[in-house]
Every structure is written in C-alpha cells, then in structure tokens.
PDB file of N, CA and C in Angstrom:
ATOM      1  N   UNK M   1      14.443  -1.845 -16.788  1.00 67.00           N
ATOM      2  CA  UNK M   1      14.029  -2.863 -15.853  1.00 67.00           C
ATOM      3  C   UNK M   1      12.903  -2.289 -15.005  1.00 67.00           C
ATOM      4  N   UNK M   2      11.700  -3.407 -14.643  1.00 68.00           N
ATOM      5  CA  UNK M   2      10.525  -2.922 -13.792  1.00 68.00           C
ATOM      6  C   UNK M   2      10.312  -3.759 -12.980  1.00 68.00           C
ATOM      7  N   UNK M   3      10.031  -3.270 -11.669  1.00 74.00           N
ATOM      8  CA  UNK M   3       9.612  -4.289 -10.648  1.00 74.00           C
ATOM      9  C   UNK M   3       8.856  -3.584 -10.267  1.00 74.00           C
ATOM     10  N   UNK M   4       7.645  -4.362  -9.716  1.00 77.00           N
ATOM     11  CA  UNK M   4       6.719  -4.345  -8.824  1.00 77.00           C
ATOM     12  C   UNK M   4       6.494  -5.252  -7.871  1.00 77.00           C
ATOM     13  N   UNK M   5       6.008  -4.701  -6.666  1.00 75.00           N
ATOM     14  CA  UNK M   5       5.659  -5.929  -5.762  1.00 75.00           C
ATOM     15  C   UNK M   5       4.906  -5.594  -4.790  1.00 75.00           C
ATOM     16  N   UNK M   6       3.807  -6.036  -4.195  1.00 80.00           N
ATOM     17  CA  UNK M   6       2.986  -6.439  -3.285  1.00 80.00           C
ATOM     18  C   UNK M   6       2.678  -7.006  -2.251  1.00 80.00           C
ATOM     19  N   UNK M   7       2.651  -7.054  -1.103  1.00 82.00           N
ATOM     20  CA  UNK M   7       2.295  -8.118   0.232  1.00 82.00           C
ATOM     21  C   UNK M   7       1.631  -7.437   1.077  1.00 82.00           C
ATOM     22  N   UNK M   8       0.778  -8.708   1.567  1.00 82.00           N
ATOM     23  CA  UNK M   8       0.051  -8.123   2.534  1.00 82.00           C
ATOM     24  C   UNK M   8       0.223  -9.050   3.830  1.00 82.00           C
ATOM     25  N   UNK M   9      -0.419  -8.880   5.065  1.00 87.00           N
ATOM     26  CA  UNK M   9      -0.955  -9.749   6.186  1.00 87.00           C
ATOM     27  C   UNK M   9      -1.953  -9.288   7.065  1.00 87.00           C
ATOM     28  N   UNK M  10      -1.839 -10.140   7.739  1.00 86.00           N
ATOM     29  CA  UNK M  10      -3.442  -9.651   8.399  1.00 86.00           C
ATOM     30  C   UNK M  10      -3.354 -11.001   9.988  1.00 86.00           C
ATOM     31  N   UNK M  11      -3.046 -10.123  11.097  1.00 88.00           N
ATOM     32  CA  UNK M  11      -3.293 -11.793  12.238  1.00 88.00           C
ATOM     33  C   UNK M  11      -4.335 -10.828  13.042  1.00 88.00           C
ATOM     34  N   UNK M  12      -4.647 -11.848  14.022  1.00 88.00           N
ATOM     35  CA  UNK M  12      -5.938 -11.938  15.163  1.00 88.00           C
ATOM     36  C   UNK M  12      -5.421 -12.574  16.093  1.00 88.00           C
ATOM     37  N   UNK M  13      -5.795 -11.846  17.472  1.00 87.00           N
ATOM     38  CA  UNK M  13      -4.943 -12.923  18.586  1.00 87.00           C
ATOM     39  C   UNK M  13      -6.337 -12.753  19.724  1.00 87.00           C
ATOM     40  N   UNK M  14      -6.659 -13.896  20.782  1.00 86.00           N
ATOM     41  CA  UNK M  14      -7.404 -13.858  21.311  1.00 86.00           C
ATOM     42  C   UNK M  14      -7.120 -14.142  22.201  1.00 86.00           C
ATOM     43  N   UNK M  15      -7.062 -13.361  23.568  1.00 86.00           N
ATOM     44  CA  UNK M  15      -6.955 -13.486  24.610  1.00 86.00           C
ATOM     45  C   UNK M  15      -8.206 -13.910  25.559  1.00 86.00           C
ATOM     46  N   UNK M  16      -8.540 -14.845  26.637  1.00 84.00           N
ATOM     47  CA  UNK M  16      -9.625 -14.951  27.334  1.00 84.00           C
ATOM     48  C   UNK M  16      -8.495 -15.676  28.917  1.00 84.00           C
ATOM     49  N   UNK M  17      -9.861 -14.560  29.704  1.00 83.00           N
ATOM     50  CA  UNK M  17      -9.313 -14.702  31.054  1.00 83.00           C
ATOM     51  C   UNK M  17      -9.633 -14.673  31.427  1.00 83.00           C
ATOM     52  N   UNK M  18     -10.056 -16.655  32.486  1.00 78.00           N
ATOM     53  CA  UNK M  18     -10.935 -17.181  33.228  1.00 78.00           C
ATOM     54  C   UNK M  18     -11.290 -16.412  34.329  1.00 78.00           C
ATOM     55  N   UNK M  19      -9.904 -15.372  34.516  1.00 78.00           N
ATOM     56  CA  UNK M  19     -10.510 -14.699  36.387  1.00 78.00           C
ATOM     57  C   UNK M  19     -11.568 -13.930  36.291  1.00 78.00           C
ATOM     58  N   UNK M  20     -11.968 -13.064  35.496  1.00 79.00           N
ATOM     59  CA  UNK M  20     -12.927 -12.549  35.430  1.00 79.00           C
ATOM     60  C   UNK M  20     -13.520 -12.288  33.924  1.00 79.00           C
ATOM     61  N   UNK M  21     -13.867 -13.671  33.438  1.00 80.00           N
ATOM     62  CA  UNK M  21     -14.307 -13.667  31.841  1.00 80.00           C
ATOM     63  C   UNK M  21     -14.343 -12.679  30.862  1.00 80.00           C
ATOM     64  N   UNK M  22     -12.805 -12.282  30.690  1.00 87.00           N
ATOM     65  CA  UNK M  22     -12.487 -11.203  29.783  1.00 87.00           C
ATOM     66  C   UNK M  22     -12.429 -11.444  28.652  1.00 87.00           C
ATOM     67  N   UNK M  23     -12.486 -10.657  27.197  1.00 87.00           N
ATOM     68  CA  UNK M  23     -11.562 -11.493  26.214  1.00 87.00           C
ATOM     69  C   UNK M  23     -10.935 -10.167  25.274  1.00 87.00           C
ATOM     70  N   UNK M  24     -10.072  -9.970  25.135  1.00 87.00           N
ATOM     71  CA  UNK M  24      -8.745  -9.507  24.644  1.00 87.00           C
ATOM     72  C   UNK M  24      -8.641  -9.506  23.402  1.00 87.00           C
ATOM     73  N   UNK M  25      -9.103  -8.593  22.119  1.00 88.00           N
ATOM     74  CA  UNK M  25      -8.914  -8.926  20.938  1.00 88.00           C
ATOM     75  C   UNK M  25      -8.024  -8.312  20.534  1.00 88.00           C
ATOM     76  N   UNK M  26      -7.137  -8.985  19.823  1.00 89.00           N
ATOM     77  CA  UNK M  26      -6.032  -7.692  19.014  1.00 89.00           C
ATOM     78  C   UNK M  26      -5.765  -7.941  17.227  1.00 89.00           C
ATOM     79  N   UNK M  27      -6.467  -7.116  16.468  1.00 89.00           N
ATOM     80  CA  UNK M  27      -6.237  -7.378  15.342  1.00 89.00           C
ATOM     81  C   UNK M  27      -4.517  -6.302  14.178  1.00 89.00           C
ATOM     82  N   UNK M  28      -4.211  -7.070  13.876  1.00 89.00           N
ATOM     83  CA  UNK M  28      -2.965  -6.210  12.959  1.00 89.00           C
ATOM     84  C   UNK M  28      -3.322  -6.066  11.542  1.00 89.00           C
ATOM     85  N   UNK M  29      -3.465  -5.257  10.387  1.00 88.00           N
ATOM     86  CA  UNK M  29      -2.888  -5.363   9.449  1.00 88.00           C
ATOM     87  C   UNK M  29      -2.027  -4.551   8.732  1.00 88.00           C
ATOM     88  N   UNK M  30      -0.959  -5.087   7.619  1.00 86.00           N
ATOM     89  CA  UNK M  30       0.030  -4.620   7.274  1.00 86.00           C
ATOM     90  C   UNK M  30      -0.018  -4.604   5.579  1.00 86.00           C
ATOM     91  N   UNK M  31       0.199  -3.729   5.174  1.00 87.00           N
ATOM     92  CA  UNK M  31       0.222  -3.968   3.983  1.00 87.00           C
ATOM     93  C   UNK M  31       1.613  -2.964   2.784  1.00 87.00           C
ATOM     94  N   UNK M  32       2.093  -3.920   1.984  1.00 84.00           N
ATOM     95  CA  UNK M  32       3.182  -2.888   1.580  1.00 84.00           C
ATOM     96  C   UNK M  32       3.413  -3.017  -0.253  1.00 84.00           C
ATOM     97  N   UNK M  33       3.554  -2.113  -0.590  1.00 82.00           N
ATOM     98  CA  UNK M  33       4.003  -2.231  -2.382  1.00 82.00           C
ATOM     99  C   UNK M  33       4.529  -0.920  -2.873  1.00 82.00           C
ATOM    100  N   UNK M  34       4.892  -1.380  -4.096  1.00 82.00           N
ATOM    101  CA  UNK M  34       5.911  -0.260  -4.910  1.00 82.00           C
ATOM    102  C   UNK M  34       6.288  -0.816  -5.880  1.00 82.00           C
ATOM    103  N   UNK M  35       6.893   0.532  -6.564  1.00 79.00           N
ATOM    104  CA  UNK M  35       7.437   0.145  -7.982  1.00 79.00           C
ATOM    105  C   UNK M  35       8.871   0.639  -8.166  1.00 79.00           C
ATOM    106  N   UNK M  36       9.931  -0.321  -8.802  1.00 76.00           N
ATOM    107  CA  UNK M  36      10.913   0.152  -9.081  1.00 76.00           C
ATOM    108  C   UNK M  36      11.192   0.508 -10.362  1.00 76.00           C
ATOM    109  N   UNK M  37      11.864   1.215 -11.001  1.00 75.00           N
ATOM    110  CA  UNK M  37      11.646   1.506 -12.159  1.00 75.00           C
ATOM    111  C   UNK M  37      13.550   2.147 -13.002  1.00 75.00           C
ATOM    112  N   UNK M  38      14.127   1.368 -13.598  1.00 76.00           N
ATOM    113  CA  UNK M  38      15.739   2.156 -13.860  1.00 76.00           C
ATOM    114  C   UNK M  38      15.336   1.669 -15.529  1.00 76.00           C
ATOM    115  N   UNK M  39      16.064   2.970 -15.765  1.00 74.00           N
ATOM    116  CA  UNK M  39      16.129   2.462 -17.687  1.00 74.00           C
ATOM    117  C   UNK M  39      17.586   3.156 -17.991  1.00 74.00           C
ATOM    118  N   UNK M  40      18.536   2.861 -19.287  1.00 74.00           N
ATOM    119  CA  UNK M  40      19.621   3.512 -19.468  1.00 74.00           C
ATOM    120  C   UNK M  40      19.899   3.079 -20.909  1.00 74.00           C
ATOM    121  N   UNK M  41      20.312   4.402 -21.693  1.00 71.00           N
ATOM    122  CA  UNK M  41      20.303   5.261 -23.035  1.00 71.00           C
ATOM    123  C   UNK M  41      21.709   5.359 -23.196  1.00 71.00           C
ATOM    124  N   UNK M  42      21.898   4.757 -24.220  1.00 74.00           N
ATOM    125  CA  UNK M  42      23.428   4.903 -24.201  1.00 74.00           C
ATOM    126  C   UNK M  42      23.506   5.628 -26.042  1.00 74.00           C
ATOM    127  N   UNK M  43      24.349   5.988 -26.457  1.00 73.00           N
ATOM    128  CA  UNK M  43      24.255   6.086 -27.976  1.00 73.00           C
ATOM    129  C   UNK M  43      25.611   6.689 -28.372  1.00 73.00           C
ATOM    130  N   UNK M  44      26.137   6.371 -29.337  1.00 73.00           N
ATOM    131  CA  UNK M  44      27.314   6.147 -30.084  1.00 73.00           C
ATOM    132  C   UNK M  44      27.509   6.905 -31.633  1.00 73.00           C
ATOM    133  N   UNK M  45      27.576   8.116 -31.888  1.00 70.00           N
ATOM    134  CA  UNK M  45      27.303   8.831 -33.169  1.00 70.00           C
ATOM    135  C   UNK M  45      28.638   9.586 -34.051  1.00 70.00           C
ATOM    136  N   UNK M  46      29.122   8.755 -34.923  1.00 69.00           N
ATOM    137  CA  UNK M  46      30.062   9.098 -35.513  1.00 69.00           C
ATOM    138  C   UNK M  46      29.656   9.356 -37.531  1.00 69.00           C
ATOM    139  N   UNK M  47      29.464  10.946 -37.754  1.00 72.00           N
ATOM    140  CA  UNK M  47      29.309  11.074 -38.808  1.00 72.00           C
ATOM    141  C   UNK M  47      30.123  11.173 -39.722  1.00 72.00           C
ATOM    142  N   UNK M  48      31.154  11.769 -39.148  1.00 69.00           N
ATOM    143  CA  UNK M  48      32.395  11.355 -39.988  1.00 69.00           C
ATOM    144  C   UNK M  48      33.938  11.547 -39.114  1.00 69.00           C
ATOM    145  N   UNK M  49      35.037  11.008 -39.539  1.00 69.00           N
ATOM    146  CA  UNK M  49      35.983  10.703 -38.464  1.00 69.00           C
ATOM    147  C   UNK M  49      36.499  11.932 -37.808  1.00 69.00           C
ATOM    148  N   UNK M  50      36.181  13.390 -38.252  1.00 71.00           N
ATOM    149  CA  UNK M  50      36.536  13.896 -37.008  1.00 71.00           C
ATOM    150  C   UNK M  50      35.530  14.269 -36.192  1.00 71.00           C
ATOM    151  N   UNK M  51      34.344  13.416 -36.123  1.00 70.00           N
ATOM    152  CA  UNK M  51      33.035  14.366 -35.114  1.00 70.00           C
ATOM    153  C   UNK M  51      32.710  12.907 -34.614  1.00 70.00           C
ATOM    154  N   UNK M  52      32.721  13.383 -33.395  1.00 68.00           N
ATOM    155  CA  UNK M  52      32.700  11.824 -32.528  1.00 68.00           C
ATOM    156  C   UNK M  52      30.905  12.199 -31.320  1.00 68.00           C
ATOM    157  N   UNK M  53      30.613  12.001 -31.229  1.00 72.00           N
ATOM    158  CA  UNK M  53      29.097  12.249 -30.387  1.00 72.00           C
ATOM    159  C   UNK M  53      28.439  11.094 -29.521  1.00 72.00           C
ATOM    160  N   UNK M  54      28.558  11.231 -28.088  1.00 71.00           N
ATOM    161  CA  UNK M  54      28.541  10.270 -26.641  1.00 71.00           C
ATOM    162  C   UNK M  54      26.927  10.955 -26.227  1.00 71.00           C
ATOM    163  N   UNK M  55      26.253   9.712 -26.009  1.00 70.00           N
ATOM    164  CA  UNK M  55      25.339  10.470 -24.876  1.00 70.00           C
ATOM    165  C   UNK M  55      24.860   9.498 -24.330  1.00 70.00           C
ATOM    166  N   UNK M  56      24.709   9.556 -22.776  1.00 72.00           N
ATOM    167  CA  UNK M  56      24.778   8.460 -21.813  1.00 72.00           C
ATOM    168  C   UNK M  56      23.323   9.133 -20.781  1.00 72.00           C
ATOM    169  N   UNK M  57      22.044   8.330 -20.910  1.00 72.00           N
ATOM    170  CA  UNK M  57      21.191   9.177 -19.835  1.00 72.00           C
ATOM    171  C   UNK M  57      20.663   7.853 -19.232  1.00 72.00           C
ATOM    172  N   UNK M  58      20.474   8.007 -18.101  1.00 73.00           N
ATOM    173  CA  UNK M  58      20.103   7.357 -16.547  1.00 73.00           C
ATOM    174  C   UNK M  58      18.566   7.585 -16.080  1.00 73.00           C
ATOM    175  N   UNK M  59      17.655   6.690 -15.901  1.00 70.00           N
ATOM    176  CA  UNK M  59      16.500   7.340 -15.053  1.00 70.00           C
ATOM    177  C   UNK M  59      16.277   5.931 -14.163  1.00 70.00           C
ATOM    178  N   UNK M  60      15.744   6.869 -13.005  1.00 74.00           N
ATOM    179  CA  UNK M  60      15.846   5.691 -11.632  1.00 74.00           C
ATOM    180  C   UNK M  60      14.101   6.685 -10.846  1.00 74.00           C
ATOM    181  N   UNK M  61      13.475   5.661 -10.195  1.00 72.00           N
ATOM    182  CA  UNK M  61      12.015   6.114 -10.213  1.00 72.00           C
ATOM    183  C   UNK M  61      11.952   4.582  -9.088  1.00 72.00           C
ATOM    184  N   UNK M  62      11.530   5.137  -8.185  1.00 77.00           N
ATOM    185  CA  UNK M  62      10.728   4.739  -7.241  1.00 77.00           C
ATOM    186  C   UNK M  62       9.582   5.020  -6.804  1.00 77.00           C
ATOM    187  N   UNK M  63       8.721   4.340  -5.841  1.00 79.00           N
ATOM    188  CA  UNK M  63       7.599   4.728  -5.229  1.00 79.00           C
ATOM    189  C   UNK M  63       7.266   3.735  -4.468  1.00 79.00           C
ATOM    190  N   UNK M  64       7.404   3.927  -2.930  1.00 79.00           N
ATOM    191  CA  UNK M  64       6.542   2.628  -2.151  1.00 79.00           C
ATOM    192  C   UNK M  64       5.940   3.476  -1.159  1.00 79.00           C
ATOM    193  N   UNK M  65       4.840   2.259  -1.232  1.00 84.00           N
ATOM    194  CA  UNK M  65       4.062   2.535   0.206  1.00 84.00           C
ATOM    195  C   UNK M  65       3.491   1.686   1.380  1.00 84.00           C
ATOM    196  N   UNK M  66       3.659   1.972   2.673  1.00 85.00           N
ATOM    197  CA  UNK M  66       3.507   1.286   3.584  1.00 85.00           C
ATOM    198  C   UNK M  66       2.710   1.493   4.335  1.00 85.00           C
ATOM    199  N   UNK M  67       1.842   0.474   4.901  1.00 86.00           N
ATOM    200  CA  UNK M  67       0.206   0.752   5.651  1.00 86.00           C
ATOM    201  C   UNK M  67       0.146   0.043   6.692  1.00 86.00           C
ATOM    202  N   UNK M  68      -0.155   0.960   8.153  1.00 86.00           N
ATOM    203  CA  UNK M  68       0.345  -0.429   9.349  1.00 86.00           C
ATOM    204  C   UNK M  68      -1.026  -0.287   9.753  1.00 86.00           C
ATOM    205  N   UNK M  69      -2.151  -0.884  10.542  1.00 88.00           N
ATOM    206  CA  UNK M  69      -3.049  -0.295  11.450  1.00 88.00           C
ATOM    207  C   UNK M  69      -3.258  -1.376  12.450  1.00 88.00           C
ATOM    208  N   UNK M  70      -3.186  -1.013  13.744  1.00 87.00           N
ATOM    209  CA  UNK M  70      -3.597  -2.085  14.802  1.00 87.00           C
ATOM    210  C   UNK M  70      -5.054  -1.925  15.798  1.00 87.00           C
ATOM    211  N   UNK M  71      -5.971  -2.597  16.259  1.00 88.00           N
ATOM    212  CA  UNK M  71      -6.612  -1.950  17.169  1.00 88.00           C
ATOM    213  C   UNK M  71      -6.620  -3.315  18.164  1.00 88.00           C
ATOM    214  N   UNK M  72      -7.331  -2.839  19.289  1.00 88.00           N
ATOM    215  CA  UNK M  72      -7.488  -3.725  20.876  1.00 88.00           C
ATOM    216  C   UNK M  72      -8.951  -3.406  21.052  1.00 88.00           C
ATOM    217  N   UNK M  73      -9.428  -4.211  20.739  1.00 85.00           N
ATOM    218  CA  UNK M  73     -10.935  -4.242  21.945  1.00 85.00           C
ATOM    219  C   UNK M  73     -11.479  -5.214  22.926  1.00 85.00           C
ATOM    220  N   UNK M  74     -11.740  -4.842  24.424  1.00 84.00           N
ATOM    221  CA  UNK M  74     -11.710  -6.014  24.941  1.00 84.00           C
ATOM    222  C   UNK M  74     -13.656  -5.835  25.386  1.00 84.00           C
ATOM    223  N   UNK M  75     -13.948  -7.395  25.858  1.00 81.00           N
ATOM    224  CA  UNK M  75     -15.352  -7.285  26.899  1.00 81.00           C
ATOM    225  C   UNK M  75     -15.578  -8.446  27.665  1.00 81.00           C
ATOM    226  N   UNK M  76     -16.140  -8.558  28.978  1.00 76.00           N
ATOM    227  CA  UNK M  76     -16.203  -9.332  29.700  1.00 76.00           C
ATOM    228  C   UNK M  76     -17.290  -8.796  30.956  1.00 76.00           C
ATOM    229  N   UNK M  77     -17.045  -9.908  31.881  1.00 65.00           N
ATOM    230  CA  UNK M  77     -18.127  -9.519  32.968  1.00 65.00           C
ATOM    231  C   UNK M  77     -17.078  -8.989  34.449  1.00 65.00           C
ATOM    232  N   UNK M  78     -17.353  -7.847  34.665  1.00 54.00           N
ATOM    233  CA  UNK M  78     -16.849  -7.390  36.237  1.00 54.00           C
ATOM    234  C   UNK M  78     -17.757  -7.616  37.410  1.00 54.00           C
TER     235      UNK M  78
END
C-alpha cells in the first residue's frame, strides 16, 4: 500500500488604522506532504511432508515534511 499526500495554504490579513494611517500586513504560509509506504511478504514452502518453511517480512517507510513561515510588515504616517 502507497499513500501520498499534499496541502498547502497561504492567508493575508490587513490591518489599517485610521488613528494614525497605519497598515499591518501579516502574511502565513503552510505547507505539508509525505509518503506512506507498508508492503507484506508472506510465503508458504512445503517440499515434502516433513520440511515445512514460513517466512513472514514487514516493511513500513515513512517520510513527511512540514513548512511553516510567517512575516509582519507594517507602514504608515507618524
């Protein structure tokens, strides 16, 4: 089994302030993905009835990554 997945966002907020004509920017973005990854091996080996042979193997595999960044810049008149 494989999964992958992806998302992103991205906001803007604007602040303005009549007392002394400021304005307030604040931008976010976020972004996140990865992969999941499980597989499983099973096998069943009988060559003759007294030799019996099991083998059972597992693999599990991840990887994500996560990306935050914010900044603020403001300008106006004092």
């Amino acid at each position: 089994m494989l999964n992958h997945f992806g998302q992103a966002g991205r906001s803007h907020r604007e602040d303005v302030f009549l007392s002394n004509l400021s304005v307030v920017n604040t931008f976010s973005d976020n972004e996140q993905n990865g992969n999941f990854f499980i597989g499983k091996l099973k096998a069943d080996w009988k060559p003759r009835d007294n030799v019996h042979t099991l083998m059972n193997v597992r693999l599990d595999a991840t990887g994500m990554k996560d990306r935050n960044d914010a900044r603020t810049d403001g300008s106006g008149m004092t």
